[in-house]
Each structure stands twice: as structure tokens, then as C-alpha cells.
Short mmCIF file of C-alpha atoms in Angstrom, two decimals:
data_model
loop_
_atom_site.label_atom_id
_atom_site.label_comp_id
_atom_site.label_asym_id
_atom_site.label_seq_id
_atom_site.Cartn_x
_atom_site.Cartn_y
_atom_site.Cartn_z
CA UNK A 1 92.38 22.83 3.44
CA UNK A 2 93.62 19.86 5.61
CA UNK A 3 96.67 17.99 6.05
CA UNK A 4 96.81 14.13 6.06
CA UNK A 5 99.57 11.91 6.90
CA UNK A 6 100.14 9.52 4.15
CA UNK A 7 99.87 5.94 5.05
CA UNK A 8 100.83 3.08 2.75
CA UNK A 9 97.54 1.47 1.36
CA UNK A 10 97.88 -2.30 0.17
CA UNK A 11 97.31 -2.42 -3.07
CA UNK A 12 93.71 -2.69 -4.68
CA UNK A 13 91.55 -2.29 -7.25
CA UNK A 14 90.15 1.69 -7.19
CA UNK A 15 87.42 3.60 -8.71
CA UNK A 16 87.98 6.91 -10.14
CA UNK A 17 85.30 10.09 -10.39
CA UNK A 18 86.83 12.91 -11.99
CA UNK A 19 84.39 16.14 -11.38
CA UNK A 20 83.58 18.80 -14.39
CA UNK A 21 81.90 21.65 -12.56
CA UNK A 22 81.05 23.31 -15.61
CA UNK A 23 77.35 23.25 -17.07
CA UNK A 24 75.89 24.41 -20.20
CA UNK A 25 72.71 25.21 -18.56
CA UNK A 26 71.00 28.35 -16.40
CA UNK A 27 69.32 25.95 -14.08
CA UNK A 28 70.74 23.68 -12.10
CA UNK A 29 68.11 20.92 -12.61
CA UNK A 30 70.48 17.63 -11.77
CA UNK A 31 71.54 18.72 -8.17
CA UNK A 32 75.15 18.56 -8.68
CA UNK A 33 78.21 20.78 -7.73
CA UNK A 34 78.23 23.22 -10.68
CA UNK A 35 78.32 26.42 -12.02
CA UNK A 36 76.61 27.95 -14.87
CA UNK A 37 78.77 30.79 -17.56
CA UNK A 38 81.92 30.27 -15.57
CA UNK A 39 84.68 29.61 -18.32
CA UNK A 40 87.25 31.38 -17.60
CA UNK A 41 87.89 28.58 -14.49
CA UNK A 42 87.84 25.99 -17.20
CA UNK A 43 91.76 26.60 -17.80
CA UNK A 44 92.83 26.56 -14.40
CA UNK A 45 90.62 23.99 -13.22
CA UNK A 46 92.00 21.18 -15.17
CA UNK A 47 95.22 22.53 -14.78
CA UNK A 48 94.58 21.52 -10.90
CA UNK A 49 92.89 18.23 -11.88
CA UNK A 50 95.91 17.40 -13.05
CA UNK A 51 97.82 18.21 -9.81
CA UNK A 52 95.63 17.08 -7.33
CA UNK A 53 96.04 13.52 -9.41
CA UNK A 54 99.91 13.78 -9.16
CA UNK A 55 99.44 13.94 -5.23
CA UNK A 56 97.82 10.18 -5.60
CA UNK A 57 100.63 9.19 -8.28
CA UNK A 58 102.99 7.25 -5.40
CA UNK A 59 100.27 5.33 -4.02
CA UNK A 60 100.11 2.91 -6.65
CA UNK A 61 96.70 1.97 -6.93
CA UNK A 62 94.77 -0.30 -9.55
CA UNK A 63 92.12 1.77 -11.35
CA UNK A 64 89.20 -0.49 -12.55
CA UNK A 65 86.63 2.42 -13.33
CA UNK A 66 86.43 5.89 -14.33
CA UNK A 67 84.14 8.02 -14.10
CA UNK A 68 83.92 11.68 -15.73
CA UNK A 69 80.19 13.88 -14.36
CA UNK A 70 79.44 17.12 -13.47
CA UNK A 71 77.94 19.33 -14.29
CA UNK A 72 78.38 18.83 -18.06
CA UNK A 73 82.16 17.01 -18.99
CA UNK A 74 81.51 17.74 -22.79
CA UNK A 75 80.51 21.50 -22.49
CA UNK A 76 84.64 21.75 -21.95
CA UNK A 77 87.05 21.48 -24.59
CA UNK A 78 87.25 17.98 -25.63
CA UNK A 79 90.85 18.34 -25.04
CA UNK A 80 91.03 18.59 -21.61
CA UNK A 81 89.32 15.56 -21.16
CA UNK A 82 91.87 14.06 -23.32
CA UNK A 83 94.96 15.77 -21.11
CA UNK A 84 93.38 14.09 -18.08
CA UNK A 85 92.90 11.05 -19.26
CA UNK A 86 96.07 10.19 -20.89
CA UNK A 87 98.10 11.78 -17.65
CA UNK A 88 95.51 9.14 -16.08
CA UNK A 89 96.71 5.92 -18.31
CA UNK A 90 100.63 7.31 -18.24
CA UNK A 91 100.45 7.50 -14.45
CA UNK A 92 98.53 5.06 -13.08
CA UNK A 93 97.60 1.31 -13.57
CA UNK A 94 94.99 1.37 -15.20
CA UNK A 95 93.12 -2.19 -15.94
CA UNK A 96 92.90 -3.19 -19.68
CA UNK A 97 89.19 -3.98 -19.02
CA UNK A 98 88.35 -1.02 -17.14
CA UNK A 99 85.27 0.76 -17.46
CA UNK A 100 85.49 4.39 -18.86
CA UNK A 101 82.55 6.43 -18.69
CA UNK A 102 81.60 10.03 -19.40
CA UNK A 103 78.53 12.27 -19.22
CA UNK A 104 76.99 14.05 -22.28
CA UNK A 105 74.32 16.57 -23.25
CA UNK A 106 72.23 14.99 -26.45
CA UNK A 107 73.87 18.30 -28.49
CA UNK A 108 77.64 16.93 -28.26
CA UNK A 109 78.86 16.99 -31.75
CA UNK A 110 80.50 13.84 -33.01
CA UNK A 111 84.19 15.20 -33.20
CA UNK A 112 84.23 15.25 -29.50
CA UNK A 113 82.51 11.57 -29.58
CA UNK A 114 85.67 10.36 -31.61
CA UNK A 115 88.29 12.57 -29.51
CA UNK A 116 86.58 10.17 -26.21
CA UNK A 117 86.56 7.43 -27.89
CA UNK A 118 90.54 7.83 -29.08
CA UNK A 119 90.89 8.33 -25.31
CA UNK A 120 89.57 5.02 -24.26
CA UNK A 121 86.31 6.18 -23.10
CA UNK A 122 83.96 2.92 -23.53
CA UNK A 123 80.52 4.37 -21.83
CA UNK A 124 78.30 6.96 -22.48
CA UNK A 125 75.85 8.63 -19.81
CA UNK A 126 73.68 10.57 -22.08
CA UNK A 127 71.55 13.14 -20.09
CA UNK A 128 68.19 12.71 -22.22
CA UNK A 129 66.00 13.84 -19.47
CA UNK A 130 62.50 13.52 -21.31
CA UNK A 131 61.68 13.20 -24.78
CA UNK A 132 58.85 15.39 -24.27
CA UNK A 133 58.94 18.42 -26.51
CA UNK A 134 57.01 20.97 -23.74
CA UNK A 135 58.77 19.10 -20.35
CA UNK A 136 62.22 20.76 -22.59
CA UNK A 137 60.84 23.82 -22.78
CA UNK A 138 59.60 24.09 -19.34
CA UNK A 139 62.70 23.25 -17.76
CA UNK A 140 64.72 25.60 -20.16
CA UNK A 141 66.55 22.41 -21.74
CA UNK A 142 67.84 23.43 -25.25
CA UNK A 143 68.07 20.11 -26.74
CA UNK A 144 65.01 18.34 -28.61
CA UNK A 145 64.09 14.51 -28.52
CA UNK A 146 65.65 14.98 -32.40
CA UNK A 147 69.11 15.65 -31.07
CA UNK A 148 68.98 12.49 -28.24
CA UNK A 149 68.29 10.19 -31.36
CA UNK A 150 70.46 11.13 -33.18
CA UNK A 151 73.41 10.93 -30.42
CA UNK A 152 72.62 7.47 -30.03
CA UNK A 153 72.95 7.77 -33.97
CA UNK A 154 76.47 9.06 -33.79
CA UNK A 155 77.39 6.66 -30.93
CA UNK A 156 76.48 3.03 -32.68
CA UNK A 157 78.05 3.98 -35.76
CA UNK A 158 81.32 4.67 -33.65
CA UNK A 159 80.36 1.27 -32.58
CA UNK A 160 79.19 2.10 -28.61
CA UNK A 161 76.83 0.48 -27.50
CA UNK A 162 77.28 1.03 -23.56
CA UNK A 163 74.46 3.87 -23.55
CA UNK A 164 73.04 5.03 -20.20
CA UNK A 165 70.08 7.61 -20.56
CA UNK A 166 69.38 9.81 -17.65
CA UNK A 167 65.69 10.75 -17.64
CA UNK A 168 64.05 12.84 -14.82
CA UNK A 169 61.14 13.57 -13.12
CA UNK A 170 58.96 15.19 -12.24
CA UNK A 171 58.33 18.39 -14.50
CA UNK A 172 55.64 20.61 -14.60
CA UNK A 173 53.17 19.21 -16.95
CA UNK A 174 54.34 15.58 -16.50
CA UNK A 175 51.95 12.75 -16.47
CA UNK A 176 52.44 8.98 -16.45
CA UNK A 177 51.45 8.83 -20.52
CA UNK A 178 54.24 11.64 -20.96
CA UNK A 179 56.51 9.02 -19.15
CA UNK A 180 55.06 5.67 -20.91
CA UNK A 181 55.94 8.05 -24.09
CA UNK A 182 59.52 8.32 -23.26
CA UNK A 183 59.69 4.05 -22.52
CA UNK A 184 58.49 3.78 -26.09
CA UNK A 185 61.39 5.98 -27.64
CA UNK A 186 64.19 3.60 -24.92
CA UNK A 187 62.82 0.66 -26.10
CA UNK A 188 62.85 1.67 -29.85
CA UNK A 189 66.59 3.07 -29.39
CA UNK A 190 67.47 -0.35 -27.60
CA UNK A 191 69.19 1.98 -24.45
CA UNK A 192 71.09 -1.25 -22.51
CA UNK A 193 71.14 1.13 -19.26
CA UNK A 194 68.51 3.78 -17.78
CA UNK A 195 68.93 5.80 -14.50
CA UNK A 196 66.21 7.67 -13.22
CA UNK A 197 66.57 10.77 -10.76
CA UNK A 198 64.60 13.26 -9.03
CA UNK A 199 64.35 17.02 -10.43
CA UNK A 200 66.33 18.83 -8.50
CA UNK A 201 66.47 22.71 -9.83
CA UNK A 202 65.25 25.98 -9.46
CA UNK A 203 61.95 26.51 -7.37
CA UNK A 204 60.37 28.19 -10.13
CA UNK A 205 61.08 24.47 -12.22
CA UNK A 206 59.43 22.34 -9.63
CA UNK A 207 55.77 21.92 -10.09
CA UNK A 208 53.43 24.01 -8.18
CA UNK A 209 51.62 20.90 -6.57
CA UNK A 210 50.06 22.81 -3.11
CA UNK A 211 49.31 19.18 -1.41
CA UNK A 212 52.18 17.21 -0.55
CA UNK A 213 50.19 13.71 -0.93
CA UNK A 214 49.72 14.59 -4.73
CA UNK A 215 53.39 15.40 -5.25
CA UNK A 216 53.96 12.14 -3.68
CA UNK A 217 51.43 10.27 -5.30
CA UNK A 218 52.74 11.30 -9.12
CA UNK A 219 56.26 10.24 -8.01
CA UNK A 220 55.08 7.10 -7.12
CA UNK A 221 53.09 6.46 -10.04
CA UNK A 222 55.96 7.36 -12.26
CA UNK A 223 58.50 5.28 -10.71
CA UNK A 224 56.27 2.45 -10.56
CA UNK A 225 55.49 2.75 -14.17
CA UNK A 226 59.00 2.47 -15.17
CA UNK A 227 59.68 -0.57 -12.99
CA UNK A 228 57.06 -2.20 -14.59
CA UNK A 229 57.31 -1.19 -18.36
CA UNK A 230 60.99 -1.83 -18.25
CA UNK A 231 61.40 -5.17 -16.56
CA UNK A 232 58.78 -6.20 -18.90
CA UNK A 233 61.06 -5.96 -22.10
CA UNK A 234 64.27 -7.35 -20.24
CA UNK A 235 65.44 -4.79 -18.09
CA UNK A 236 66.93 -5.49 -14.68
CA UNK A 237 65.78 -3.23 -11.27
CA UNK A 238 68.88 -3.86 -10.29
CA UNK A 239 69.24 -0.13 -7.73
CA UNK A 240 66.45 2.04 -6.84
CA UNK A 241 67.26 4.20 -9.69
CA UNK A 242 68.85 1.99 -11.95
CA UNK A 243 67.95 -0.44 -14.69
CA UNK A 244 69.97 -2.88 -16.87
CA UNK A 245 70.00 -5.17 -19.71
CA UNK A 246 72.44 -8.30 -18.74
CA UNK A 247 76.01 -7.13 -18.76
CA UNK A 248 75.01 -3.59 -19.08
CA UNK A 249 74.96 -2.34 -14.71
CA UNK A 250 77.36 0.04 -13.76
CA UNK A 251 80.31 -1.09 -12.62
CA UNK A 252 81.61 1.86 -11.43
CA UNK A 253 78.22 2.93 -9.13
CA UNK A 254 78.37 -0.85 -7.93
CA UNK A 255 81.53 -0.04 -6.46
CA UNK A 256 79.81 2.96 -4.54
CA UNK A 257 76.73 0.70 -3.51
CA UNK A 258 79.20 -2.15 -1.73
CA UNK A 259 81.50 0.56 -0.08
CA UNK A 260 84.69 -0.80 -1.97
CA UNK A 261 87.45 1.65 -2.52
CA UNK A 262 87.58 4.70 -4.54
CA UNK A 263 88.92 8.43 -5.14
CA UNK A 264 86.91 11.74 -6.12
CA UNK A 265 88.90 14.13 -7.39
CA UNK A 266 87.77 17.74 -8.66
CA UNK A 267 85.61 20.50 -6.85
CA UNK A 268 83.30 19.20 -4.00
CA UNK A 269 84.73 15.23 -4.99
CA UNK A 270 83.66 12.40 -2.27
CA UNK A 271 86.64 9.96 -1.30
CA UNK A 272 86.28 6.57 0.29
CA UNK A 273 89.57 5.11 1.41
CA UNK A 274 90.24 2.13 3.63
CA UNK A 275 87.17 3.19 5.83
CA UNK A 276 87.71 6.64 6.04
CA UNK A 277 85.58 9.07 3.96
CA UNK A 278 87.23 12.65 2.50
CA UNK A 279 85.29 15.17 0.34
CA UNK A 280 87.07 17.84 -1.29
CA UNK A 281 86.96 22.07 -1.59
CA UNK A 282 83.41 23.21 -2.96
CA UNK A 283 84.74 26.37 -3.36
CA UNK A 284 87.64 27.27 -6.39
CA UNK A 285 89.49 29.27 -4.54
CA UNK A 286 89.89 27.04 -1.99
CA UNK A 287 90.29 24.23 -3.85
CA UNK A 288 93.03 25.95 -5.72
CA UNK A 289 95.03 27.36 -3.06
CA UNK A 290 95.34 23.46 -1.75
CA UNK A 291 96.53 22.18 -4.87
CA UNK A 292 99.08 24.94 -5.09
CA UNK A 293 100.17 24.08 -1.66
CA UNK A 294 100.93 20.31 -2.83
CA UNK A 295 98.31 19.17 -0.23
CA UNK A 296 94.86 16.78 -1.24
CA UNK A 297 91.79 20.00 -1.21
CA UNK A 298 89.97 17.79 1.52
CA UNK A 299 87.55 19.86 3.31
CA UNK A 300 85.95 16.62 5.31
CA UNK A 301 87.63 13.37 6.64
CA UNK A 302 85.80 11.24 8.57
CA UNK A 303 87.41 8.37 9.83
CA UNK A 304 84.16 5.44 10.06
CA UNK A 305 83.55 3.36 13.50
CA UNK A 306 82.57 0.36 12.83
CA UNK A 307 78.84 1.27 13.99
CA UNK A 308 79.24 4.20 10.98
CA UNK A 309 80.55 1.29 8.79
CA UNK A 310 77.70 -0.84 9.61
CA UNK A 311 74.81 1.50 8.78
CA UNK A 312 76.33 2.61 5.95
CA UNK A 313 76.37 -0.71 4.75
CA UNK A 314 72.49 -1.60 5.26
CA UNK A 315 71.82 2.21 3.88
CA UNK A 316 74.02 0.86 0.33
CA UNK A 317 73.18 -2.78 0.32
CA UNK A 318 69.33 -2.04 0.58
CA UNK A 319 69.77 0.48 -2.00
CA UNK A 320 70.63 -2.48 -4.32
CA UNK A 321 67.41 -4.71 -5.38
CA UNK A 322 68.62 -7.59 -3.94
CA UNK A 323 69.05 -5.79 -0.52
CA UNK A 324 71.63 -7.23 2.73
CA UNK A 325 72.42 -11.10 2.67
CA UNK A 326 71.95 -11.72 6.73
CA UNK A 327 74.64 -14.36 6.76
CA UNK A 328 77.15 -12.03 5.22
CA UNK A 329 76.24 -9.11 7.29
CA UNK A 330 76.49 -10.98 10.36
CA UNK A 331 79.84 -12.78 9.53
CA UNK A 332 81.03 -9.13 8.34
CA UNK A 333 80.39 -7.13 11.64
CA UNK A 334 79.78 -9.83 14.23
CA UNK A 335 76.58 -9.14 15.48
CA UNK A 336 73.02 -10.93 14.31
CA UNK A 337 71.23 -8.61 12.08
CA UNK A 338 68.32 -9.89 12.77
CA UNK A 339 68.29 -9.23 16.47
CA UNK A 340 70.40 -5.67 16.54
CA UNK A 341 67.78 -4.53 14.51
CA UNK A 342 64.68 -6.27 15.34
CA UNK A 343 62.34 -3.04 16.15
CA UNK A 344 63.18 -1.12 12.78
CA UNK A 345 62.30 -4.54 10.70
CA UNK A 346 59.19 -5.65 12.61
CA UNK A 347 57.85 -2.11 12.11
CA UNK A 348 58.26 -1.48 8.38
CA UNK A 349 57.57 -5.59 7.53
CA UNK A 350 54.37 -4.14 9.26
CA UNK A 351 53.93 -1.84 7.17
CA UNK A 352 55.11 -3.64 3.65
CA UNK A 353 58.20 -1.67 2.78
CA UNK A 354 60.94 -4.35 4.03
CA UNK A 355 60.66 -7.91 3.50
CA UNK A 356 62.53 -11.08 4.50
CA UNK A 357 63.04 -13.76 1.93
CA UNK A 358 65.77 -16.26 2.76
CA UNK A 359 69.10 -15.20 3.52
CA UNK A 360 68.17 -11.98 1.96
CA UNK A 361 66.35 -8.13 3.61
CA UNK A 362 65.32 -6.01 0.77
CA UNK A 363 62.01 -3.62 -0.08
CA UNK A 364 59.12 -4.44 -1.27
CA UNK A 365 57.85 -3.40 -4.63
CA UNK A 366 55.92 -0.76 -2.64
CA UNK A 367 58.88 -0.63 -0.11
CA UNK A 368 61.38 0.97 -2.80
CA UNK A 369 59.23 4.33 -3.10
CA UNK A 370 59.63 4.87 0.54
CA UNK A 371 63.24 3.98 1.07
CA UNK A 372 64.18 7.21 2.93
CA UNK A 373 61.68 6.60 6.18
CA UNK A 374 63.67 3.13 6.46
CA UNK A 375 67.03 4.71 5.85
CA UNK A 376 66.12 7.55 8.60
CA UNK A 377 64.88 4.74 11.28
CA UNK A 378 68.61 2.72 10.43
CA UNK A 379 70.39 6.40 11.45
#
């Protein structure tokens, strides 16, 4: 629990994560801040939601995306979501175009879908994972590749067509064809917007792969192949993990990847305000005790120098496909990117990962897969 002095922000335009900590599932396979068979917190932790967003009521801000993830937002009541959302729109100013997206499980029954919908919510994040009937099983997943079509089902005929599909990888028993497979089924379904992301779970969930240069090899492989069988029927690598139809990227991640404004709020929630970062209480009871107080649950504020600013900003701009402009980089911090960071560049142009093409630094096709060993030179 921390205490900040409240400064007044000039107004801009926000982004808004609201976190559901809740999952329907044993194993944590996605990473994320959450807990599995904890519902009696489900009460009290919106209740909170609600209070930490009152704290951020005098501000003022412009909200021009929302996003609701965990965890899993639809294993709660679909009337919580509903609560928050509407103290959300009765509370703040909140853009008539704004982009309104929540996370699903494949198994979210269509009364819920409407009850979003009635709410505003405009996007869906559908966590699909893999289509592959045995990859389900192995990762203890209770949904089929039955149930994802026919959520996409439910969702057209309530006329949404701003579908994401999270897919992951890679699962015991996963092969490139098993991943090829899963392509056919997006491209049938006519999904505008796929992310892919690591497995991250349980040891016993990861595959048993005793030489690291195989792991690594079958990553590669995989992400290649869905670089190259997506952009070949339309889709945009527009992020390292993300790909688009036109007018179908993420606004709301966008904002992330060019550091503009935005608030977290809920359990373990990341903050970035005016150049200082905040992340929230990962534990409930701290989290709680906070809101009772009346104070914002941060557990973490970093205020940025502008050398934090400026790798942070190569770190999110490469992350995007079309990688830092070098004009507005320099114009930005002052310095010539070019020069500062001459040793890092010559090295991995060396070595293919990083290339220079105009005004423009970005990976390589090859350079993508091995993002982190640039990211870790830039720190």
C-alpha cells in the first residue's frame, strides 16, 4: 500500500484494463495473475473494482479503450461485468467510438454474449487455444474445437464480427501439421484478429523436450508457419504476436506498444501515467485493505528517466513490425539513434536479426524469433 500525491493531469485520451483474477481452469496455462476455485472473492472483488475506479473519478480523463482479461472475465457473473461497466460509462467520458473488449472461454453461453453486448462491449478475445482434440486434453482444457465454432456461431448472429482468437503453443504432442490444422479452421471461420502466445503453465504441461535447441527449434518452426500461412490470405504481422485483417489491430494493445497513457485497475494491474509506471496489490488482502483505506492499491511506482523512457521505447516500437522510425526517435529524445547505439545494431545486423531500411530499424523475418537477445543487449 502506497500513498501518492495527486497531481492534475491535462486531459487525454486513456486506455482502460480492468483485471478478472478468476479462472475456470486448474492450470494456469496463460501466465496471468489468477486464481483457480476462488469464488467466494468474486463478491468482494468487484465490489473493490468499483472503488478503486471512484479514486480515478475526479481526474477527468477520456477513455478511448477498454479492456476486460484475466484470468477468465466470463467465468464471473455476467452481471458484474455489467455493474462495472455502466459505473464506467456513468462516471467517466467515455468516447462514442471506443473500443470495448472482453476475454472469453469458447463454453460462454450466449445469454452472457447478449448481457456484453447490452453493455457496449464491441470485441471479443476468444481464448481458442488449439483446435486440436488431444493438445485439449493434454493441457486439461474442457472445451472442444465444437464449442469455439460455435461461439463464433453465437457471436455473428449477434452481429460481432471483431473476433480475436488466442491460440498457443507449444503443447505436448504439437507439430507444425497440428498448427497448419488450426490455420485451416481461422481461415474457414474468417477470424479478422489472431494473437499467438507462449504456453505458460504447469511444469507437468510443458513438453518434456531434454535439448534446449529442439524446444527452440519447434517454436521457431511454429511461429514461422503462422507468419507465413496467415499473411498469405490477407493477414497483417503487424506485432510479434499479433495478426490483423485491415481495420481489425488492437487498438487498445497499440496504445501499450507506443507508451501512450493508460490505467490498470484490479489485482496485480500495470499503470502508465504521464511517464511514471504503477502496478497494483497481487495479493487480495492487500489489495483490499487499500481500497478500504480510500488510497490507489499501488504496490510499485516508478517514476521513468528519460534513459528508462528511451529503452522502453526501442523495447515497444521494435515489438511492432514496422519497428523505430530513426527520425522520430531522434527528434523525440535528442540524441542520434544511430550513433548511441551503434555497437548493439552492428552486432545483431551481423547476425540478421535487426535490419535498417530507410528511416525505419525493425527485425528481420528471422530477427522476430529472437527478439529477447536484442531486447537484453538494449537493457
Amino acid at each position: 500500500m502506497m500513498k501518492v500525491r495527486q497531481n492534475k493531469f491535462m486531459i487525454d485520451s486513456f486506455g482502460l484494463y480492468i483485471h478478472v483474477p478468476f479462472r475456470i481452469y486448474k492450470h494456469n496455462y496463460s501466465g496471468t495473475l489468477s486464481h483457480f476455485n476462488m469464488d467466494f472473492k468474486i463478491r468482494p472483488y468487484f465490489r473493490a473494482l468499483i472503488n478503486e475506479l471512484k479514486l480515478y473519478k475526479h481526474k477527468n480523463y477520456i477513455i478511448d479503450s477498454i479492456y476486460i482479461g484475466g484470468g477468465d472475465p466470463s467465468y464471473a457473473d455476467e452481471t458484474y461485468i455489467v455493474d462495472v461497466l455502466n459505473y464506467i460509462y456513468d462516471n467517466f467520458n467515455v468516447l462514442d467510438n471506443c473500443e470495448k473488449t472482453i476475454e472469453i472461454i469458447p463454453t460462454t453461453p450466449e445469454y452472457m454474449i447478449k448481457a456484453y453486448i447490452r453493455a457496449g462491449i464491441n470485441r471479443f478475445s476468444i481464448k481458442a487455444i488449439t483446435f486440436d482434440k488431444v493438445g485439449l486434453e493434454n493441457l486439461d482444457i474442457e472445451h472442444d474445437k465444437f464449442d469455439i465454432i460455435q461461439i463464433v456461431k453465437i457471436l455473428r448472429r449477434n452481429n460481432i464480427n471483431n473476433i480475436n482468437f488466442d491460440m498457443y503453443f507449444p503443447y505436448t504432442g504439437q507439430t507444425v501439421d497440428l498448427v497448419k490444422s488450426d490455420l485451416k479452421y481461422i481461415e474457414k471461420l474468417n477470424i479478422p484478429h489472431v494473437s499467438l502466445y507462449t504456453l505458460r503453465t504447469d511444469e507437468e504441461l510443458i513438453p518434456k523436450i531434454e535439448q534446449q535447441d529442439k524446444e527452440d527449434k519447434l517454436e521457431f518452426e511454429i511461429l514461422e508457419t503462422v507468419s507465413e500461412e496467415l499473411t498469405n490470405i490477407g493477414y497483417l504481422h503487424y506485432e510479434i504476436n499479433h495478426f490483423a485483417k485491415t481495420g481489425y489491430r488492437s487498438y487498445h494493445n497499440i496504445k501499450y506498444w507506443n507508451l501512450n497513457n493508460f490505467i490498470g485497475v484490479g489485482l496485480g494491474s500495470g499503470s502508465f501515467i504521464d511517464g511514471v509506471f504503477y502496478k497494483n496489490e497481487i495479493e487480495f488482502d492487500k489489495y483490499f485493505y487499500s481500497i478500504k483505506e480510500g488510497e490507489l492499491p499501488y504496490r510499485i511506482i516508478e517514476k521513468w528517466t528519460k534513459e528508462d523512457y528511451e529503452k522502453n521505447y526501442i523495447i515497444s516500437k521494435m515489438g511492432m513490425i514496422e519497428g523505430v522510425s530513426i527520425q522520430e526517435f531522434n527528434k523525440k529524445f535528442g540524441i542520434d539513434f544511430l550513433t548511441k547505439y551503434k555497437s548493439e545494431l552492428d552486432k545483431f545486423i551481423k547476425e540478421n536479426v535487426i535490419e535498417i531500411k530507410g528511416d525505419r530499424v525493425k527485425f528481420t523475418r528471422k530477427g522476430v524469433y529472437y527478439s529477447n537477445r536484442f531486447y537484453m543487449e538494449i537493457i
